[in-house]
Amino acid sequence: MSSSEEVISHNPATGAELGRVLLAGDNEYESILQEALLAFQHWRLLPAPNRGDIVREIGEELRAEKEALGELVTLEAGKIIAEGQGEVQEMIDIAQFAAGLSRQLYGLSMHSERKGHRMYEQWHPLGVVGIISAFNFPVAVWSWNALIALVCGNTVVWKPSLKTPLTAIAVQQICDRVLTRHGWKGVVNLLIGNDRVVGSRMLHDPRMPLISATGSTRMGRQVGQVVAGRLGRTLLELGGNNGAIVMDDADPDLVVRAALFGAVGTAGQRCTSLRRLFVQRGIARTVIQKLTTAYAQVLVGDPSDPHTLMGPLIDADAVEHMLRALERIRVQGGEILAGGNRFNALGECFVEPTLVRSHPEMEILREEIFAPILHVIEFATLDEAIRWHNDVPQGLASSIFTSSVYSSETFLSTRGSDCGIANVNIATSGAEIGGAFGGEKETGGGRESGSDSWKAYMRRQTVTVNWSKELPLAQGITFEL
């Protein structure tokens, strides 16, 4: 049946209603999926470079709408202007990457052990790819998945966060504009619905061979278990409890700039936000003093003001979650060095970025708190710092700040960071689209965006061609009548 439910989109900075969206019901779900399945039958036959040309045009349309779409991201997700515009730029960049990739969907060629035989591998599209995205990157993460999936020959169905439906509608309209020009329907699809009707059906639907889901570890565990139950594929991008190690020989000013962006950017609501800063004792006092001073200077306020550095959290529930976490931090022995309060004068979703002096035994350090809270922990040796850094369930992004080749290479070695992303002298956040993005352990193990992440959206086929007039068997087996 069709749904009569609706979702209201609010501006987290003001609480004002931005719009109302009717949620998809069972009928809409089935109609959209049938369109995607039908479109796949034809889209997969279009040569990959031609698919790349269409994706390139989507990127050009995004460039033309960059300012307006970026402003909508700011309005609906609460990101500051620079981050809203940056998110759209990320979509443009991935469109360019995907267009070039469309001519490089390569397979390997192997030497056969049999005379007169050729062996190689090739890649084919999967079908309809389901994409479930989160509020914190309401459009960019969709593009990492969708635009790569499209050049690989798939069609896509997108379930966005119900906290940011308007940005999803805007992106869908931009894609429709391009695809309609080329006579395509059902290639890019949008289903705005709740978990029960749309989300659950996507997970259980065998007609979607791949579900890419971004969100909490709790959500990802459910997605993984349900899709695995039907032997489908998942690409999971989940929680990140990211840490950085600061050695005595690091540049303290560089550390402070990087840590501030990593911890305060997007109000601490990035999956790559810096949450734990391990500082060697010889430099700890200097770094902590500089950070405390910097935190006092962060301008929190209207995200549409170009001078603002931190906007609101996504909603009042996120604020309460942060305040409860701070209470637990105090109980467990943490000391608030800066911030720690709600900004009531600005609105119900504003908080102060918070700096905490913590100790490694605090249980809360093992949790991802999706808020601008940065723990500072002092350490003695690099081995100690690496051990504490890795002693969490998550494994997304990590950094080390040092001028020592030994320290940096140790951190990057097999006994160093256990994360999917490891940086030297830069923040944990702000990844480029050219590399594979993702993490280990409870972060989910998925990889999106650059490098060879495209392989997740395709199926591998090994081919052996006998061009001789004989029929030799592998492993030297003889089978004759």
Short mmCIF file of C-alpha atoms in Angstrom, two decimals:
data_model
loop_
_atom_site.label_atom_id
_atom_site.label_comp_id
_atom_site.label_asym_id
_atom_site.label_seq_id
_atom_site.Cartn_x
_atom_site.Cartn_y
_atom_site.Cartn_z
CA MET A 1 0.00 0.00 0.00
CA SER A 2 1.00 3.64 -0.32
CA SER A 3 2.11 5.50 2.77
CA SER A 4 0.36 8.51 4.28
CA GLU A 5 3.24 9.18 6.68
CA GLU A 6 5.44 12.21 6.21
CA VAL A 7 8.77 13.39 7.54
CA ILE A 8 9.47 17.00 8.48
CA SER A 9 12.88 18.45 7.68
CA HIS A 10 14.15 21.02 10.17
CA ASN A 11 16.97 23.52 10.13
CA PRO A 12 19.08 22.39 13.12
CA ALA A 13 20.42 25.93 13.59
CA THR A 14 17.02 27.55 14.04
CA GLY A 15 14.56 24.73 14.52
CA ALA A 16 12.52 26.12 11.62
CA GLU A 17 10.60 23.74 9.40
CA LEU A 18 12.17 23.50 5.95
CA GLY A 19 9.67 21.18 4.30
CA ARG A 20 7.63 18.00 4.50
CA VAL A 21 8.16 14.87 2.47
CA LEU A 22 5.66 12.04 2.00
CA LEU A 23 7.31 8.72 2.82
CA ALA A 24 7.37 5.85 0.36
CA GLY A 25 5.15 2.86 1.07
CA ASP A 26 5.15 -0.71 -0.20
CA ASN A 27 3.67 0.26 -3.57
CA GLU A 28 6.27 2.95 -4.20
CA TYR A 29 9.04 0.58 -3.17
CA GLU A 30 7.99 -2.10 -5.63
CA SER A 31 7.41 0.40 -8.44
CA ILE A 32 10.85 1.98 -8.02
CA LEU A 33 12.59 -1.38 -7.81
CA GLN A 34 10.89 -2.64 -10.96
CA GLU A 35 12.04 0.49 -12.81
CA ALA A 36 15.60 -0.03 -11.57
CA LEU A 37 15.58 -3.71 -12.61
CA LEU A 38 14.26 -2.88 -16.08
CA ALA A 39 16.75 -0.05 -16.55
CA PHE A 40 19.62 -2.34 -15.57
CA GLN A 41 18.85 -4.69 -18.45
CA HIS A 42 19.71 -1.88 -20.88
CA TRP A 43 22.16 0.27 -18.89
CA ARG A 44 24.60 -2.64 -18.52
CA LEU A 45 24.80 -2.93 -22.32
CA LEU A 46 25.84 0.70 -22.78
CA PRO A 47 29.64 0.78 -23.20
CA ALA A 48 31.35 1.81 -19.97
CA PRO A 49 32.98 4.93 -21.48
CA ASN A 50 29.50 6.09 -22.59
CA ARG A 51 28.22 5.55 -19.07
CA GLY A 52 31.22 7.57 -17.92
CA ASP A 53 30.24 10.44 -20.22
CA ILE A 54 26.80 10.59 -18.58
CA VAL A 55 28.33 10.56 -15.09
CA ARG A 56 30.69 13.34 -16.20
CA GLU A 57 27.62 15.38 -17.23
CA ILE A 58 26.09 14.78 -13.79
CA GLY A 59 29.28 16.26 -12.36
CA GLU A 60 28.93 19.29 -14.62
CA GLU A 61 25.34 19.82 -13.46
CA LEU A 62 26.51 19.55 -9.86
CA ARG A 63 29.14 22.18 -10.58
CA ALA A 64 26.47 24.50 -11.98
CA GLU A 65 24.35 23.98 -8.84
CA LYS A 66 27.25 23.88 -6.37
CA GLU A 67 26.41 27.05 -4.49
CA ALA A 68 22.69 26.32 -4.18
CA LEU A 69 23.16 22.67 -3.22
CA GLY A 70 25.90 23.58 -0.75
CA GLU A 71 23.58 26.12 0.88
CA LEU A 72 20.91 23.43 1.18
CA VAL A 73 23.40 21.12 2.92
CA THR A 74 24.11 23.97 5.35
CA LEU A 75 20.41 24.57 5.94
CA GLU A 76 19.41 20.95 6.47
CA ALA A 77 22.53 19.35 7.98
CA GLY A 78 23.89 22.38 9.86
CA LYS A 79 27.31 22.31 8.21
CA ILE A 80 29.20 25.58 7.94
CA ILE A 81 29.27 27.18 4.50
CA ALA A 82 32.76 26.00 3.63
CA GLU A 83 31.89 22.40 4.48
CA GLY A 84 28.58 22.50 2.63
CA GLN A 85 30.31 23.76 -0.52
CA GLY A 86 33.14 21.29 0.05
CA GLU A 87 30.73 18.38 0.17
CA VAL A 88 29.34 19.27 -3.25
CA GLN A 89 32.88 19.70 -4.57
CA GLU A 90 33.56 16.16 -3.39
CA MET A 91 30.66 14.98 -5.56
CA ILE A 92 32.09 16.85 -8.55
CA ASP A 93 35.50 15.30 -7.94
CA ILE A 94 34.14 11.77 -7.73
CA ALA A 95 32.18 12.31 -10.96
CA GLN A 96 35.43 13.22 -12.70
CA PHE A 97 37.17 10.22 -11.15
CA ALA A 98 34.34 7.88 -12.18
CA ALA A 99 34.35 9.18 -15.77
CA GLY A 100 38.04 8.36 -16.10
CA LEU A 101 37.55 5.05 -14.33
CA SER A 102 35.01 4.01 -16.96
CA ARG A 103 37.92 3.32 -19.34
CA GLN A 104 39.92 1.37 -16.75
CA LEU A 105 37.64 -1.41 -15.48
CA TYR A 106 40.46 -3.83 -16.08
CA GLY A 107 40.94 -7.54 -15.54
CA LEU A 108 44.18 -9.48 -15.27
CA SER A 109 45.58 -11.91 -17.81
CA MET A 110 47.17 -15.13 -16.51
CA HIS A 111 49.38 -17.68 -18.25
CA SER A 112 47.64 -21.02 -18.62
CA GLU A 113 49.47 -24.25 -17.80
CA ARG A 114 47.77 -25.81 -20.83
CA LYS A 115 49.18 -25.38 -24.30
CA GLY A 116 46.94 -23.45 -26.67
CA HIS A 117 44.86 -21.92 -23.89
CA ARG A 118 44.31 -18.36 -22.76
CA MET A 119 43.16 -17.41 -19.26
CA TYR A 120 42.00 -14.02 -18.03
CA GLU A 121 39.46 -12.35 -15.78
CA GLN A 122 36.76 -9.81 -16.57
CA TRP A 123 34.29 -7.82 -14.52
CA HIS A 124 30.52 -7.49 -14.93
CA PRO A 125 27.99 -5.28 -13.11
CA LEU A 126 26.00 -6.72 -10.22
CA GLY A 127 22.53 -5.30 -10.88
CA VAL A 128 20.57 -2.95 -8.62
CA VAL A 129 22.79 -1.52 -5.86
CA GLY A 130 21.08 -0.30 -2.70
CA ILE A 131 22.62 2.72 -0.96
CA ILE A 132 21.74 3.72 2.62
CA SER A 133 23.33 7.01 3.68
CA ALA A 134 23.60 9.02 6.90
CA PHE A 135 22.84 12.64 7.79
CA ASN A 136 26.41 13.81 8.38
CA PHE A 137 27.40 13.58 4.71
CA PRO A 138 23.93 13.76 3.17
CA VAL A 139 25.07 13.83 -0.47
CA ALA A 140 28.82 13.14 -0.79
CA VAL A 141 28.75 9.55 0.48
CA TRP A 142 25.91 8.77 -1.93
CA SER A 143 28.12 9.98 -4.78
CA TRP A 144 31.06 7.81 -3.68
CA ASN A 145 28.81 4.81 -4.15
CA ALA A 146 26.36 5.78 -6.86
CA LEU A 147 28.66 7.37 -9.42
CA ILE A 148 31.16 4.49 -9.22
CA ALA A 149 28.33 1.94 -9.35
CA LEU A 150 26.87 3.67 -12.42
CA VAL A 151 30.04 3.55 -14.53
CA CYS A 152 30.36 -0.12 -13.53
CA GLY A 153 26.99 -0.74 -15.20
CA ASN A 154 24.66 -0.92 -12.20
CA THR A 155 21.51 0.98 -11.43
CA VAL A 156 21.04 2.40 -7.93
CA VAL A 157 18.31 2.83 -5.33
CA TRP A 158 19.03 5.36 -2.58
CA LYS A 159 17.54 5.48 0.91
CA PRO A 160 18.78 8.74 2.49
CA SER A 161 18.63 9.72 6.14
CA LEU A 162 15.20 10.96 7.19
CA LYS A 163 17.01 13.87 8.83
CA THR A 164 18.18 15.20 5.43
CA PRO A 165 15.56 14.32 2.80
CA LEU A 166 15.57 17.63 0.93
CA THR A 167 19.22 17.41 -0.12
CA ALA A 168 18.49 13.92 -1.48
CA ILE A 169 15.56 15.21 -3.51
CA ALA A 170 17.72 18.00 -4.95
CA VAL A 171 20.42 15.53 -6.02
CA GLN A 172 17.83 13.21 -7.56
CA GLN A 173 16.42 16.08 -9.61
CA ILE A 174 19.90 16.98 -10.88
CA CYS A 175 20.51 13.38 -11.94
CA ASP A 176 17.08 13.14 -13.57
CA ARG A 177 17.84 16.26 -15.59
CA VAL A 178 20.91 14.64 -17.13
CA LEU A 179 19.52 11.14 -17.57
CA THR A 180 16.30 12.37 -19.17
CA ARG A 181 18.34 14.24 -21.78
CA HIS A 182 19.81 10.89 -22.78
CA GLY A 183 16.50 9.01 -22.69
CA TRP A 184 17.16 7.07 -19.50
CA LYS A 185 14.68 6.32 -16.72
CA GLY A 186 15.16 4.20 -13.62
CA VAL A 187 18.96 4.35 -13.57
CA VAL A 188 19.19 6.56 -10.46
CA ASN A 189 16.34 6.15 -7.99
CA LEU A 190 15.32 7.64 -4.65
CA LEU A 191 13.22 6.04 -1.90
CA ILE A 192 12.58 8.24 1.12
CA GLY A 193 11.08 5.95 3.70
CA ASN A 194 11.35 4.59 7.19
CA ASP A 195 13.40 1.59 8.25
CA ARG A 196 10.40 -0.70 8.56
CA VAL A 197 9.00 -0.20 5.07
CA VAL A 198 12.00 0.77 2.91
CA GLY A 199 15.10 -0.10 4.94
CA SER A 200 14.03 -3.59 5.98
CA ARG A 201 12.76 -4.47 2.51
CA MET A 202 16.04 -3.42 0.94
CA LEU A 203 18.01 -5.61 3.34
CA HIS A 204 15.84 -8.66 2.72
CA ASP A 205 15.39 -8.17 -1.04
CA PRO A 206 17.47 -10.67 -3.08
CA ARG A 207 16.98 -8.44 -6.14
CA MET A 208 19.56 -6.09 -4.62
CA PRO A 209 22.82 -8.06 -4.70
CA LEU A 210 24.75 -5.31 -2.88
CA ILE A 211 23.73 -3.04 -0.03
CA SER A 212 26.12 -0.20 0.80
CA ALA A 213 25.29 1.24 4.20
CA THR A 214 26.81 4.13 6.14
CA GLY A 215 25.93 4.66 9.78
CA SER A 216 26.50 3.43 13.30
CA THR A 217 28.08 0.10 14.18
CA ARG A 218 24.76 -0.99 15.68
CA MET A 219 23.00 -0.33 12.39
CA GLY A 220 25.78 -1.95 10.38
CA ARG A 221 25.68 -5.11 12.46
CA GLN A 222 21.98 -5.48 11.67
CA VAL A 223 22.53 -4.76 7.96
CA GLY A 224 25.39 -7.23 7.75
CA GLN A 225 23.51 -10.03 9.49
CA VAL A 226 20.32 -9.66 7.47
CA VAL A 227 22.00 -9.38 4.07
CA ALA A 228 24.38 -12.23 4.88
CA GLY A 229 21.32 -14.33 5.71
CA ARG A 230 20.36 -14.19 2.04
CA LEU A 231 24.03 -14.50 0.96
CA GLY A 232 24.03 -10.98 -0.43
CA ARG A 233 26.95 -8.56 -0.36
CA THR A 234 27.42 -5.59 1.94
CA LEU A 235 29.72 -2.59 1.89
CA LEU A 236 29.73 -1.18 5.41
CA GLU A 237 31.08 2.20 6.54
CA LEU A 238 30.42 2.37 10.28
CA GLY A 239 31.75 3.95 13.46
CA GLY A 240 35.14 5.57 13.80
CA ASN A 241 36.81 6.25 17.15
CA ASN A 242 39.78 7.97 15.57
CA GLY A 243 43.08 8.69 17.26
CA ALA A 244 46.25 10.68 16.62
CA ILE A 245 49.66 10.26 18.22
CA VAL A 246 51.83 13.31 18.85
CA MET A 247 55.54 12.67 19.39
CA ASP A 248 57.88 15.05 21.24
CA ASP A 249 59.53 16.06 17.95
CA ALA A 250 56.25 17.19 16.34
CA ASP A 251 55.51 20.77 15.34
CA PRO A 252 53.04 21.89 18.07
CA ASP A 253 51.43 24.58 15.90
CA LEU A 254 50.77 22.05 13.12
CA VAL A 255 49.34 19.64 15.67
CA VAL A 256 46.93 22.22 17.06
CA ARG A 257 45.66 23.31 13.64
CA ALA A 258 45.13 19.71 12.53
CA ALA A 259 43.55 18.59 15.81
CA LEU A 260 41.18 21.56 15.86
CA PHE A 261 39.87 20.84 12.37
CA GLY A 262 39.75 17.11 13.03
CA ALA A 263 37.81 17.41 16.29
CA VAL A 264 35.66 20.50 15.70
CA GLY A 265 34.91 20.25 11.96
CA THR A 266 31.29 19.28 11.22
CA ALA A 267 30.73 19.71 14.98
CA GLY A 268 32.50 16.41 15.59
CA GLN A 269 29.94 14.54 13.48
CA ARG A 270 32.28 13.06 10.88
CA CYS A 271 33.01 9.37 10.94
CA THR A 272 36.66 10.47 10.70
CA SER A 273 36.46 13.12 13.43
CA LEU A 274 39.41 13.14 15.81
CA ARG A 275 38.29 11.81 19.20
CA ARG A 276 41.49 10.71 20.96
CA LEU A 277 44.78 12.67 20.97
CA PHE A 278 47.76 10.84 22.48
CA VAL A 279 50.51 13.34 23.36
CA GLN A 280 54.04 12.41 24.46
CA ARG A 281 54.91 13.84 27.86
CA GLY A 282 57.73 16.10 26.68
CA ILE A 283 55.40 18.13 24.46
CA ALA A 284 52.12 17.58 26.28
CA ARG A 285 52.07 20.81 28.30
CA THR A 286 52.72 22.96 25.24
CA VAL A 287 50.13 21.21 23.07
CA ILE A 288 47.45 21.25 25.78
CA GLN A 289 47.98 24.96 26.48
CA LYS A 290 47.78 25.82 22.79
CA LEU A 291 44.70 23.65 22.28
CA THR A 292 42.93 25.15 25.29
CA THR A 293 43.58 28.64 23.93
CA ALA A 294 42.41 27.64 20.44
CA TYR A 295 39.19 26.05 21.73
CA ALA A 296 38.28 29.30 23.46
CA GLN A 297 38.54 31.09 20.11
CA VAL A 298 36.28 28.76 18.07
CA LEU A 299 33.30 30.76 16.83
CA VAL A 300 30.16 28.67 17.28
CA GLY A 301 27.00 29.92 15.65
CA ASP A 302 24.97 30.31 12.48
CA PRO A 303 26.48 27.91 9.93
CA SER A 304 25.49 30.24 7.08
CA ASP A 305 27.79 32.94 8.52
CA PRO A 306 31.16 32.58 6.74
CA HIS A 307 33.00 33.44 9.97
CA THR A 308 31.47 30.52 11.90
CA LEU A 309 33.77 27.54 12.49
CA MET A 310 31.26 25.21 14.15
CA GLY A 311 27.54 24.98 13.61
CA PRO A 312 24.91 22.99 15.52
CA LEU A 313 24.59 19.29 16.18
CA ILE A 314 21.98 17.63 13.99
CA ASP A 315 19.20 17.63 16.60
CA ALA A 316 18.37 17.90 20.30
CA ASP A 317 18.86 14.17 20.82
CA ALA A 318 22.48 14.52 19.69
CA VAL A 319 22.98 17.29 22.25
CA GLU A 320 21.57 15.15 25.05
CA HIS A 321 23.79 12.27 23.98
CA MET A 322 26.84 14.54 24.24
CA LEU A 323 25.87 15.89 27.65
CA ARG A 324 25.30 12.39 29.01
CA ALA A 325 28.72 11.38 27.68
CA LEU A 326 30.34 14.34 29.46
CA GLU A 327 28.73 13.28 32.71
CA ARG A 328 30.18 9.80 32.30
CA ILE A 329 33.58 11.30 31.51
CA ARG A 330 33.54 13.22 34.79
CA VAL A 331 32.51 10.10 36.72
CA GLN A 332 35.33 8.10 35.13
CA GLY A 333 37.96 10.68 36.10
CA GLY A 334 38.15 12.96 33.06
CA GLU A 335 38.87 16.66 33.50
CA ILE A 336 37.10 19.22 31.29
CA LEU A 337 39.75 21.66 30.07
CA ALA A 338 37.57 23.69 27.69
CA GLY A 339 33.91 23.78 26.74
CA GLY A 340 31.50 21.16 28.01
CA ASN A 341 28.31 23.21 27.97
CA ARG A 342 25.20 23.72 25.88
CA PHE A 343 24.92 27.07 24.07
CA ASN A 344 21.33 27.84 25.09
CA ALA A 345 21.51 31.39 23.79
CA LEU A 346 22.12 30.14 20.23
CA GLY A 347 19.46 27.43 20.12
CA GLU A 348 18.76 23.94 21.42
CA CYS A 349 21.24 22.19 19.08
CA PHE A 350 24.36 24.25 19.85
CA VAL A 351 27.15 23.10 22.17
CA GLU A 352 30.68 24.17 23.03
CA PRO A 353 33.51 22.14 21.51
CA THR A 354 34.99 20.26 24.42
CA LEU A 355 38.57 19.36 25.37
CA VAL A 356 39.07 16.67 28.03
CA ARG A 357 42.15 15.47 29.88
CA SER A 358 41.62 11.71 30.06
CA HIS A 359 43.45 8.60 31.22
CA PRO A 360 43.73 5.34 29.27
CA GLU A 361 41.67 3.28 31.73
CA MET A 362 38.48 5.24 31.02
CA GLU A 363 35.93 2.87 29.50
CA ILE A 364 34.26 5.64 27.50
CA LEU A 365 37.42 5.96 25.40
CA ARG A 366 36.36 2.75 23.64
CA GLU A 367 33.13 4.32 22.41
CA GLU A 368 32.45 6.63 19.49
CA ILE A 369 30.70 9.72 20.87
CA PHE A 370 29.32 11.53 17.81
CA ALA A 371 30.00 15.02 19.13
CA PRO A 372 32.86 17.56 19.40
CA ILE A 373 34.63 15.93 22.36
CA LEU A 374 38.40 15.47 22.17
CA HIS A 375 40.21 13.33 24.75
CA VAL A 376 43.87 14.18 25.42
CA ILE A 377 45.93 11.34 26.89
CA GLU A 378 49.62 11.60 27.80
CA PHE A 379 52.00 8.73 27.03
CA ALA A 380 55.67 7.82 27.56
CA THR A 381 56.76 5.69 24.56
CA LEU A 382 55.60 5.14 20.99
CA ASP A 383 54.86 1.48 21.68
CA GLU A 384 52.62 2.49 24.58
CA ALA A 385 50.78 5.03 22.42
CA ILE A 386 50.21 2.53 19.61
CA ARG A 387 48.91 -0.05 22.08
CA TRP A 388 46.41 2.41 23.57
CA HIS A 389 45.50 3.75 20.14
CA ASN A 390 44.61 0.29 18.80
CA ASP A 391 42.78 -0.82 21.95
CA VAL A 392 39.31 0.14 20.68
CA PRO A 393 36.74 -1.83 18.67
CA GLN A 394 36.77 0.65 15.78
CA GLY A 395 39.45 1.05 13.11
CA LEU A 396 38.76 3.84 10.64
CA ALA A 397 41.24 6.76 10.60
CA SER A 398 44.49 7.46 12.43
CA SER A 399 47.41 9.91 12.39
CA ILE A 400 50.87 10.46 13.79
CA PHE A 401 52.64 13.79 14.14
CA THR A 402 56.42 13.52 14.10
CA SER A 403 59.56 14.57 12.26
CA SER A 404 61.12 11.13 12.80
CA VAL A 405 61.20 8.64 9.94
CA TYR A 406 61.51 5.85 12.50
CA SER A 407 58.34 6.92 14.35
CA SER A 408 56.28 7.48 11.21
CA GLU A 409 57.35 4.23 9.57
CA THR A 410 56.73 2.30 12.78
CA PHE A 411 53.23 3.76 12.89
CA LEU A 412 52.64 2.75 9.25
CA SER A 413 54.11 -0.73 9.67
CA THR A 414 52.30 -3.94 10.53
CA ARG A 415 52.89 -3.28 14.26
CA GLY A 416 51.53 0.24 14.00
CA SER A 417 48.06 1.59 13.33
CA ASP A 418 45.38 -1.06 12.74
CA CYS A 419 43.11 1.38 10.89
CA GLY A 420 42.04 1.52 7.27
CA ILE A 421 43.43 5.07 7.01
CA ALA A 422 46.82 6.05 8.47
CA ASN A 423 48.16 9.59 8.04
CA VAL A 424 51.40 11.36 8.87
CA ASN A 425 51.35 15.03 9.94
CA ILE A 426 47.75 15.61 8.83
CA ALA A 427 44.40 15.24 10.57
CA THR A 428 42.32 12.06 10.66
CA SER A 429 39.53 13.76 8.70
CA GLY A 430 39.43 15.34 5.27
CA ALA A 431 40.22 12.29 3.10
CA GLU A 432 40.73 12.76 -0.65
CA ILE A 433 38.51 10.87 -3.07
CA GLY A 434 41.41 9.22 -4.92
CA GLY A 435 42.15 6.70 -2.16
CA ALA A 436 40.00 3.83 -0.95
CA PHE A 437 37.96 5.04 2.04
CA GLY A 438 37.06 2.66 4.85
CA GLY A 439 38.16 0.93 8.01
CA GLU A 440 38.68 -2.29 9.88
CA LYS A 441 37.16 -4.09 12.88
CA GLU A 442 33.77 -2.66 13.85
CA THR A 443 34.11 0.04 11.20
CA GLY A 444 32.90 -2.64 8.82
CA GLY A 445 35.75 -3.43 6.42
CA GLY A 446 34.16 -1.75 3.39
CA ARG A 447 36.01 0.45 0.91
CA GLU A 448 34.42 3.24 -1.11
CA SER A 449 35.49 5.99 -3.48
CA GLY A 450 38.95 5.70 -5.08
CA SER A 451 41.71 3.20 -5.82
CA ASP A 452 40.16 -0.17 -6.81
CA SER A 453 37.01 0.25 -4.69
CA TRP A 454 35.04 -0.16 -7.93
CA LYS A 455 35.50 -3.92 -7.65
CA ALA A 456 32.92 -4.02 -4.84
CA TYR A 457 30.23 -3.05 -7.36
CA MET A 458 31.09 -5.75 -9.89
CA ARG A 459 31.35 -9.52 -10.13
CA ARG A 460 34.57 -11.19 -11.23
CA GLN A 461 34.50 -13.80 -13.97
CA THR A 462 37.48 -16.04 -14.74
CA VAL A 463 37.63 -17.06 -18.39
CA THR A 464 39.62 -19.85 -20.03
CA VAL A 465 39.66 -20.10 -23.83
CA ASN A 466 40.92 -23.20 -25.62
CA TRP A 467 42.10 -22.11 -29.07
CA SER A 468 43.91 -25.36 -29.82
CA LYS A 469 42.56 -28.56 -31.34
CA GLU A 470 43.45 -30.59 -28.24
CA LEU A 471 41.71 -30.98 -24.87
CA PRO A 472 44.42 -31.16 -22.22
CA LEU A 473 43.22 -31.17 -18.60
CA ALA A 474 44.63 -29.10 -15.75
CA GLN A 475 46.93 -30.66 -13.17
CA GLY A 476 48.06 -33.17 -15.84
CA ILE A 477 44.95 -35.32 -15.39
CA THR A 478 44.34 -37.93 -18.08
CA PHE A 479 40.74 -38.95 -18.80
CA GLU A 480 40.41 -41.01 -21.99
CA LEU A 481 37.89 -43.64 -23.10
#
